[in-house]
Amino acid sequence: MPINSSSVSTKEQAVLVTDDYRPNQQQVAQLLGQLNQVVLDKPQVVKLALSCVLAGGHLLLQDLPGMGKTTLAQGLAQLLGLTFNRVQFTNDMLPADILGMSIYNQATLDFEFRRGPIFTQLLLADEINRSSPKTQSALLEAMEERQVTQDGQTYRLPQPFFVIATQNPLQQAGVYPLPESQLDRFLMCLSLGYPSPAAERALLQGQDRRELLATLKALFNTDAVSLAQQGVQQVYVADVVLDYLQRLVAKTRVSQEYHGLSPRGVLSLQRAAQAHAYASGHNEVSPEDIQAVFAAVTDHRLGQRFVSPNALSGQAPQTIAQRILADVAVII
């Protein structure tokens, strides 16, 4: 797909997407289509979840139990062709249950490190907020540095490495709130919400989701995912689009109710917008890409906690990010 030179303000400044990194729109569309057959009636959430992975970020799925969070994570892992481990978090889980531990080997008369389930390419941390803060913090180094340190020894994690975590609303029993430092490690936070009546009828009459997941064939592999991540970095962001992004960021920093986005949050917003453009088959970021990812990237960083939809109207209250988007003009 050629780049329209008229859309680039200064040709010499444009970071052009080469043929090697150009998105295969047919392949991406096929992946999204198959994932949408498993997770019904949530095309935007599915696209954002894929964008999060293509951006090299970690994903937090926040919703009521039974809404399809685990199904989405498993579907992504299978279609992307990544090695996959699932850990069910509980309140008695210890950090060693995730990271691994050193065990004495009588044959060699020495300790050897037995790797935990975190040594995989995609880790599903199911109901992460049911574990204690000590266990939750065990993931911080792995999520940021892609490595694990045990007994003074550092072990690199497989590449690429992603964490997809699910958590239940804080109003439910037996959960611990994730600290701000951990929330900031997640590039995006998404909620699936209730399905439409038509999608719910399809669930009732259709194939079991577990059986459907078992039929999925990998459309990507490790090399393809890595190549796509490089392609995301090549997506061009014009100065006028960066101006709009910075105005949104500045708006987050003037409130007395919450702390504004940190520099890491700003970089995450840009990378997520690039990934959304890439998944859409575009070579440069538009304001619409920023608007599409803004709430998913910022709300959990600004202290927006899970809010259950209104039981009568079915509509959730306006989030912090939605209010900011409404207040800041695009001006392109």
CSV table of C-alpha atoms in Angstrom, one decimal:
chain,number,residue,atom,x,y,z
A,1,MET,CA,0.0,0.0,0.0
A,2,PRO,CA,1.8,3.1,-1.1
A,3,ILE,CA,2.2,6.1,1.1
A,4,ASN,CA,0.4,9.2,0.0
A,5,SER,CA,3.2,11.9,-0.1
A,6,SER,CA,0.6,14.7,0.3
A,7,SER,CA,-0.2,13.3,3.8
A,8,VAL,CA,3.4,13.7,5.0
A,9,SER,CA,4.3,17.3,6.0
A,10,THR,CA,8.0,17.0,5.3
A,11,LYS,CA,9.1,14.2,3.1
A,12,GLU,CA,12.6,14.1,4.5
A,13,GLN,CA,11.3,13.8,8.0
A,14,ALA,CA,9.0,10.9,7.2
A,15,VAL,CA,10.1,7.5,8.5
A,16,LEU,CA,8.8,5.4,5.6
A,17,VAL,CA,7.6,1.9,6.1
A,18,THR,CA,9.7,-0.4,3.9
A,19,ASP,CA,8.4,-3.4,2.0
A,20,ASP,CA,9.9,-5.7,4.7
A,21,TYR,CA,7.9,-4.1,7.4
A,22,ARG,CA,4.7,-3.3,5.5
A,23,PRO,CA,1.6,-4.7,7.3
A,24,ASN,CA,0.1,-7.7,5.6
A,25,GLN,CA,-3.5,-6.5,5.8
A,26,GLN,CA,-5.0,-9.7,4.6
A,27,GLN,CA,-3.2,-11.7,7.3
A,28,VAL,CA,-4.1,-9.2,10.1
A,29,ALA,CA,-7.7,-9.2,8.9
A,30,GLN,CA,-7.8,-13.0,8.9
A,31,LEU,CA,-6.5,-13.1,12.4
A,32,LEU,CA,-9.0,-10.5,13.6
A,33,GLY,CA,-11.8,-12.3,11.8
A,34,GLN,CA,-11.1,-15.6,13.5
A,35,LEU,CA,-10.7,-14.0,16.9
A,36,ASN,CA,-14.1,-12.3,16.4
A,37,GLN,CA,-15.7,-15.6,15.8
A,38,VAL,CA,-14.5,-16.7,19.2
A,39,VAL,CA,-15.1,-13.5,21.1
A,40,LEU,CA,-18.5,-12.3,19.7
A,41,ASP,CA,-19.7,-8.8,19.3
A,42,LYS,CA,-16.5,-7.1,20.5
A,43,PRO,CA,-14.6,-6.1,17.4
A,44,GLN,CA,-13.1,-2.9,18.8
A,45,VAL,CA,-11.9,-4.6,22.0
A,46,VAL,CA,-10.4,-7.5,20.0
A,47,LYS,CA,-8.6,-5.0,17.7
A,48,LEU,CA,-7.2,-3.1,20.7
A,49,ALA,CA,-6.0,-6.3,22.3
A,50,LEU,CA,-4.2,-7.3,19.1
A,51,SER,CA,-2.7,-3.7,18.9
A,52,CYS,CA,-1.5,-4.0,22.5
A,53,VAL,CA,0.5,-7.2,21.6
A,54,LEU,CA,1.8,-5.8,18.3
A,55,ALA,CA,3.0,-2.8,20.3
A,56,GLY,CA,5.0,-5.1,22.6
A,57,GLY,CA,2.9,-4.2,25.7
A,58,HIS,CA,1.1,-6.1,28.4
A,59,LEU,CA,-2.6,-6.2,28.6
A,60,LEU,CA,-5.0,-6.1,31.6
A,61,LEU,CA,-8.5,-7.4,31.1
A,62,GLN,CA,-10.8,-6.1,33.8
A,63,ASP,CA,-14.4,-7.3,34.0
A,64,LEU,CA,-16.8,-9.5,35.8
A,65,PRO,CA,-16.1,-13.3,35.9
A,66,GLY,CA,-17.4,-15.2,32.9
A,67,MET,CA,-17.3,-12.4,30.4
A,68,GLY,CA,-14.7,-14.0,28.0
A,69,LYS,CA,-11.4,-12.6,29.3
A,70,THR,CA,-9.6,-16.0,29.4
A,71,THR,CA,-11.1,-16.9,26.0
A,72,LEU,CA,-9.7,-13.8,24.4
A,73,ALA,CA,-6.2,-14.4,25.9
A,74,GLN,CA,-6.1,-18.0,24.7
A,75,GLY,CA,-7.3,-17.1,21.3
A,76,LEU,CA,-4.6,-14.5,20.8
A,77,ALA,CA,-1.9,-16.9,21.9
A,78,GLN,CA,-3.0,-19.7,19.5
A,79,LEU,CA,-3.5,-17.4,16.5
A,80,LEU,CA,-0.1,-15.7,17.1
A,81,GLY,CA,1.7,-19.0,17.4
A,82,LEU,CA,3.2,-18.2,20.8
A,83,THR,CA,4.1,-20.6,23.6
A,84,PHE,CA,1.4,-20.2,26.3
A,85,ASN,CA,1.1,-20.8,30.1
A,86,ARG,CA,-1.8,-20.0,32.3
A,87,VAL,CA,-1.5,-19.4,36.0
A,88,GLN,CA,-4.5,-19.2,38.3
A,89,PHE,CA,-3.7,-16.7,41.0
A,90,THR,CA,-4.9,-17.4,44.5
A,91,ASN,CA,-4.3,-15.7,47.9
A,92,ASP,CA,-1.9,-18.3,49.1
A,93,MET,CA,0.3,-18.2,46.0
A,94,LEU,CA,4.0,-17.4,46.5
A,95,PRO,CA,6.4,-15.6,44.1
A,96,ALA,CA,8.3,-18.8,43.6
A,97,ASP,CA,5.2,-20.4,42.2
A,98,ILE,CA,5.4,-18.1,39.2
A,99,LEU,CA,9.2,-17.3,38.9
A,100,GLY,CA,10.6,-20.7,39.9
A,101,MET,CA,13.0,-21.8,42.6
A,102,SER,CA,16.4,-23.3,43.3
A,103,ILE,CA,16.3,-26.9,44.3
A,104,TYR,CA,19.2,-29.0,45.6
A,105,ASN,CA,20.3,-31.7,43.2
A,106,GLN,CA,21.8,-34.6,45.0
A,107,ALA,CA,23.4,-36.0,41.8
A,108,THR,CA,25.5,-32.8,41.2
A,109,LEU,CA,25.6,-31.8,44.9
A,110,ASP,CA,24.6,-28.3,43.9
A,111,PHE,CA,21.5,-26.1,43.6
A,112,GLU,CA,19.8,-25.8,40.2
A,113,PHE,CA,17.1,-23.3,39.2
A,114,ARG,CA,13.8,-24.9,38.2
A,115,ARG,CA,12.0,-22.4,35.9
A,116,GLY,CA,8.5,-21.4,36.7
A,117,PRO,CA,5.5,-20.9,34.4
A,118,ILE,CA,6.6,-17.3,33.7
A,119,PHE,CA,9.2,-18.7,31.2
A,120,THR,CA,6.9,-18.6,28.2
A,121,GLN,CA,6.1,-16.1,25.5
A,122,LEU,CA,2.6,-15.4,26.6
A,123,LEU,CA,1.6,-15.7,30.2
A,124,LEU,CA,-2.0,-15.6,31.2
A,125,ALA,CA,-2.1,-14.3,34.8
A,126,ASP,CA,-5.7,-15.2,35.6
A,127,GLU,CA,-7.5,-13.2,38.4
A,128,ILE,CA,-4.2,-11.5,39.2
A,129,ASN,CA,-5.8,-9.4,41.9
A,130,ARG,CA,-6.7,-12.5,44.0
A,131,SER,CA,-3.0,-12.9,45.0
A,132,SER,CA,-1.2,-10.9,47.7
A,133,PRO,CA,0.7,-7.7,46.9
A,134,LYS,CA,4.0,-9.6,47.4
A,135,THR,CA,3.1,-12.1,44.7
A,136,GLN,CA,1.8,-9.4,42.4
A,137,SER,CA,5.1,-7.5,42.7
A,138,ALA,CA,7.1,-10.5,41.6
A,139,LEU,CA,5.9,-9.7,38.1
A,140,LEU,CA,7.3,-6.2,38.0
A,141,GLU,CA,10.8,-7.0,36.9
A,142,ALA,CA,9.6,-9.6,34.4
A,143,MET,CA,7.1,-7.1,32.8
A,144,GLU,CA,9.6,-4.2,32.6
A,145,GLU,CA,13.0,-5.9,32.0
A,146,ARG,CA,11.8,-9.2,30.4
A,147,GLN,CA,14.0,-11.0,32.9
A,148,VAL,CA,13.8,-12.8,36.3
A,149,THR,CA,16.4,-12.5,39.1
A,150,GLN,CA,16.6,-15.3,41.6
A,151,ASP,CA,19.4,-15.9,44.1
A,152,GLY,CA,21.5,-13.2,42.6
A,153,GLN,CA,21.3,-14.8,39.1
A,154,THR,CA,19.5,-13.2,36.2
A,155,TYR,CA,17.6,-15.3,33.7
A,156,ARG,CA,16.3,-13.9,30.4
A,157,LEU,CA,12.7,-14.6,29.5
A,158,PRO,CA,11.7,-15.9,26.0
A,159,GLN,CA,11.2,-13.3,23.3
A,160,PRO,CA,8.7,-11.9,22.6
A,161,PHE,CA,7.2,-11.9,26.1
A,162,PHE,CA,3.7,-10.7,27.0
A,163,VAL,CA,1.6,-10.8,30.1
A,164,ILE,CA,-2.2,-10.8,29.7
A,165,ALA,CA,-3.7,-10.5,33.1
A,166,THR,CA,-7.4,-10.7,34.1
A,167,GLN,CA,-8.8,-9.1,37.3
A,168,ASN,CA,-12.2,-9.0,38.9
A,169,PRO,CA,-13.9,-5.8,40.2
A,170,LEU,CA,-12.7,-4.6,43.6
A,171,GLN,CA,-16.2,-4.8,44.9
A,172,GLN,CA,-15.9,-8.6,44.9
A,173,ALA,CA,-14.7,-10.6,47.9
A,174,GLY,CA,-11.1,-11.8,48.1
A,175,VAL,CA,-9.4,-9.4,45.8
A,176,TYR,CA,-6.5,-7.0,46.4
A,177,PRO,CA,-6.1,-3.7,44.4
A,178,LEU,CA,-3.2,-3.6,42.0
A,179,PRO,CA,-0.7,-0.9,43.0
A,180,GLU,CA,-0.1,2.0,40.7
A,181,SER,CA,3.4,0.8,39.9
A,182,GLN,CA,2.0,-2.5,38.6
A,183,LEU,CA,-0.9,-0.9,36.7
A,184,ASP,CA,1.6,1.3,34.9
A,185,ARG,CA,3.3,-1.8,33.5
A,186,PHE,CA,0.2,-2.6,31.5
A,187,LEU,CA,0.1,-0.8,28.2
A,188,MET,CA,-3.7,-1.2,28.0
A,189,CYS,CA,-6.6,-2.0,30.2
A,190,LEU,CA,-9.8,-3.3,28.5
A,191,SER,CA,-13.2,-4.5,29.5
A,192,LEU,CA,-15.4,-6.7,27.4
A,193,GLY,CA,-18.8,-5.9,28.9
A,194,TYR,CA,-22.0,-7.8,28.3
A,195,PRO,CA,-22.7,-9.2,24.9
A,196,SER,CA,-25.6,-7.9,22.8
A,197,PRO,CA,-28.8,-10.1,22.7
A,198,ALA,CA,-27.9,-11.3,19.2
A,199,ALA,CA,-24.4,-12.3,20.3
A,200,GLU,CA,-25.7,-14.0,23.5
A,201,ARG,CA,-28.2,-16.0,21.4
A,202,ALA,CA,-25.3,-17.1,19.1
A,203,LEU,CA,-23.4,-18.2,22.3
A,204,LEU,CA,-26.4,-20.2,23.4
A,205,GLN,CA,-27.0,-21.9,20.1
A,206,GLY,CA,-23.4,-22.1,18.8
A,207,GLN,CA,-20.3,-24.3,19.5
A,208,ASP,CA,-18.7,-24.4,22.9
A,209,ARG,CA,-15.9,-21.8,23.2
A,210,ARG,CA,-13.4,-24.4,24.4
A,211,GLU,CA,-14.1,-26.6,21.4
A,212,LEU,CA,-13.8,-23.6,19.1
A,213,LEU,CA,-10.5,-22.5,20.6
A,214,ALA,CA,-9.1,-26.0,19.9
A,215,THR,CA,-9.8,-25.6,16.2
A,216,LEU,CA,-7.8,-22.4,15.8
A,217,LYS,CA,-4.6,-22.6,13.8
A,218,ALA,CA,-1.7,-20.3,14.2
A,219,LEU,CA,-1.6,-17.5,11.5
A,220,PHE,CA,1.7,-16.0,12.9
A,221,ASN,CA,4.8,-17.3,14.5
A,222,THR,CA,7.5,-15.9,16.7
A,223,ASP,CA,9.4,-14.3,13.8
A,224,ALA,CA,6.2,-12.8,12.3
A,225,VAL,CA,5.3,-11.3,15.7
A,226,SER,CA,8.7,-9.8,16.1
A,227,LEU,CA,8.6,-8.5,12.5
A,228,ALA,CA,5.2,-6.9,13.2
A,229,GLN,CA,6.6,-5.2,16.3
A,230,GLN,CA,9.3,-3.7,14.1
A,231,GLY,CA,6.7,-2.6,11.7
A,232,VAL,CA,4.8,-0.8,14.4
A,233,GLN,CA,7.9,1.2,15.2
A,234,GLN,CA,8.1,2.3,11.6
A,235,VAL,CA,4.6,3.8,11.5
A,236,TYR,CA,5.1,7.6,10.9
A,237,VAL,CA,3.7,10.1,13.4
A,238,ALA,CA,3.4,13.6,12.0
A,239,ASP,CA,4.2,16.7,14.1
A,240,VAL,CA,0.6,17.9,14.0
A,241,VAL,CA,-0.5,14.5,15.4
A,242,LEU,CA,2.1,14.7,18.1
A,243,ASP,CA,0.8,18.2,18.9
A,244,TYR,CA,-2.7,16.7,19.5
A,245,LEU,CA,-1.2,13.9,21.6
A,246,GLN,CA,0.7,16.4,23.8
A,247,ARG,CA,-2.4,18.6,24.3
A,248,LEU,CA,-4.3,15.5,25.5
A,249,VAL,CA,-1.4,14.6,27.9
A,250,ALA,CA,-1.2,18.2,29.2
A,251,LYS,CA,-5.0,18.0,30.0
A,252,THR,CA,-4.3,15.0,32.2
A,253,ARG,CA,-1.8,17.0,34.3
A,254,VAL,CA,-4.0,20.0,35.3
A,255,SER,CA,-6.5,18.1,37.5
A,256,GLN,CA,-6.4,18.0,41.3
A,257,GLU,CA,-8.2,14.7,41.4
A,258,TYR,CA,-5.5,12.5,39.8
A,259,HIS,CA,-1.9,12.5,38.7
A,260,GLY,CA,-1.3,13.1,35.1
A,261,LEU,CA,0.4,10.8,32.6
A,262,SER,CA,4.1,10.1,33.2
A,263,PRO,CA,6.6,10.1,30.4
A,264,ARG,CA,6.3,6.3,30.2
A,265,GLY,CA,2.6,6.7,29.8
A,266,VAL,CA,3.1,9.2,27.0
A,267,LEU,CA,5.4,6.8,25.2
A,268,SER,CA,2.9,4.1,25.7
A,269,LEU,CA,0.2,6.2,24.2
A,270,GLN,CA,2.2,6.9,21.1
A,271,ARG,CA,3.2,3.3,20.7
A,272,ALA,CA,-0.4,2.1,21.1
A,273,ALA,CA,-1.6,4.6,18.4
A,274,GLN,CA,1.2,3.3,16.0
A,275,ALA,CA,0.1,-0.3,16.6
A,276,HIS,CA,-3.6,0.6,16.0
A,277,ALA,CA,-2.7,2.3,12.7
A,278,TYR,CA,-0.5,-0.8,11.8
A,279,ALA,CA,-3.4,-3.2,12.6
A,280,SER,CA,-5.7,-1.0,10.4
A,281,GLY,CA,-3.2,-1.3,7.5
A,282,HIS,CA,-2.1,2.4,7.6
A,283,ASN,CA,1.4,3.8,7.3
A,284,GLU,CA,0.9,6.8,9.6
A,285,VAL,CA,-0.9,7.6,12.7
A,286,SER,CA,-4.1,9.7,12.5
A,287,PRO,CA,-6.0,11.5,15.3
A,288,GLU,CA,-8.6,8.7,15.1
A,289,ASP,CA,-5.9,6.2,16.1
A,290,ILE,CA,-5.0,8.2,19.2
A,291,GLN,CA,-8.7,8.5,20.1
A,292,ALA,CA,-9.2,4.8,19.6
A,293,VAL,CA,-6.5,3.8,22.1
A,294,PHE,CA,-6.6,6.8,24.5
A,295,ALA,CA,-9.0,5.4,27.1
A,296,ALA,CA,-7.4,2.0,27.1
A,297,VAL,CA,-4.0,3.4,27.7
A,298,THR,CA,-4.8,6.2,30.2
A,299,ASP,CA,-7.8,5.4,32.4
A,300,HIS,CA,-6.1,2.8,34.5
A,301,ARG,CA,-3.0,5.1,34.9
A,302,LEU,CA,-5.2,8.1,36.0
A,303,GLY,CA,-6.9,6.1,38.8
A,304,GLN,CA,-10.0,5.1,36.9
A,305,ARG,CA,-11.2,2.0,38.7
A,306,PHE,CA,-13.6,-0.6,37.3
A,307,VAL,CA,-17.2,0.7,37.2
A,308,SER,CA,-20.1,-1.7,36.6
A,309,PRO,CA,-22.5,-0.7,33.9
A,310,ASN,CA,-25.8,0.9,35.1
A,311,ALA,CA,-28.3,-1.9,35.5
A,312,LEU,CA,-31.1,0.0,33.9
A,313,SER,CA,-29.6,1.9,31.0
A,314,GLY,CA,-26.7,-0.5,30.3
A,315,GLN,CA,-24.4,2.5,29.9
A,316,ALA,CA,-21.2,3.0,32.0
A,317,PRO,CA,-20.5,6.5,33.4
A,318,GLN,CA,-18.2,8.6,31.3
A,319,THR,CA,-14.6,7.8,32.1
A,320,ILE,CA,-11.8,10.3,32.7
A,321,ALA,CA,-10.3,9.7,29.3
A,322,GLN,CA,-13.6,10.3,27.5
A,323,ARG,CA,-14.0,13.6,29.3
A,324,ILE,CA,-10.5,14.7,28.2
A,325,LEU,CA,-11.2,13.7,24.6
A,326,ALA,CA,-14.3,15.7,24.6
A,327,ASP,CA,-12.5,18.8,26.0
A,328,VAL,CA,-9.5,18.8,23.7
A,329,ALA,CA,-9.9,19.8,20.1
A,330,VAL,CA,-8.0,18.0,17.3
A,331,ILE,CA,-7.0,21.1,15.2
A,332,ILE,CA,-5.2,19.4,12.3
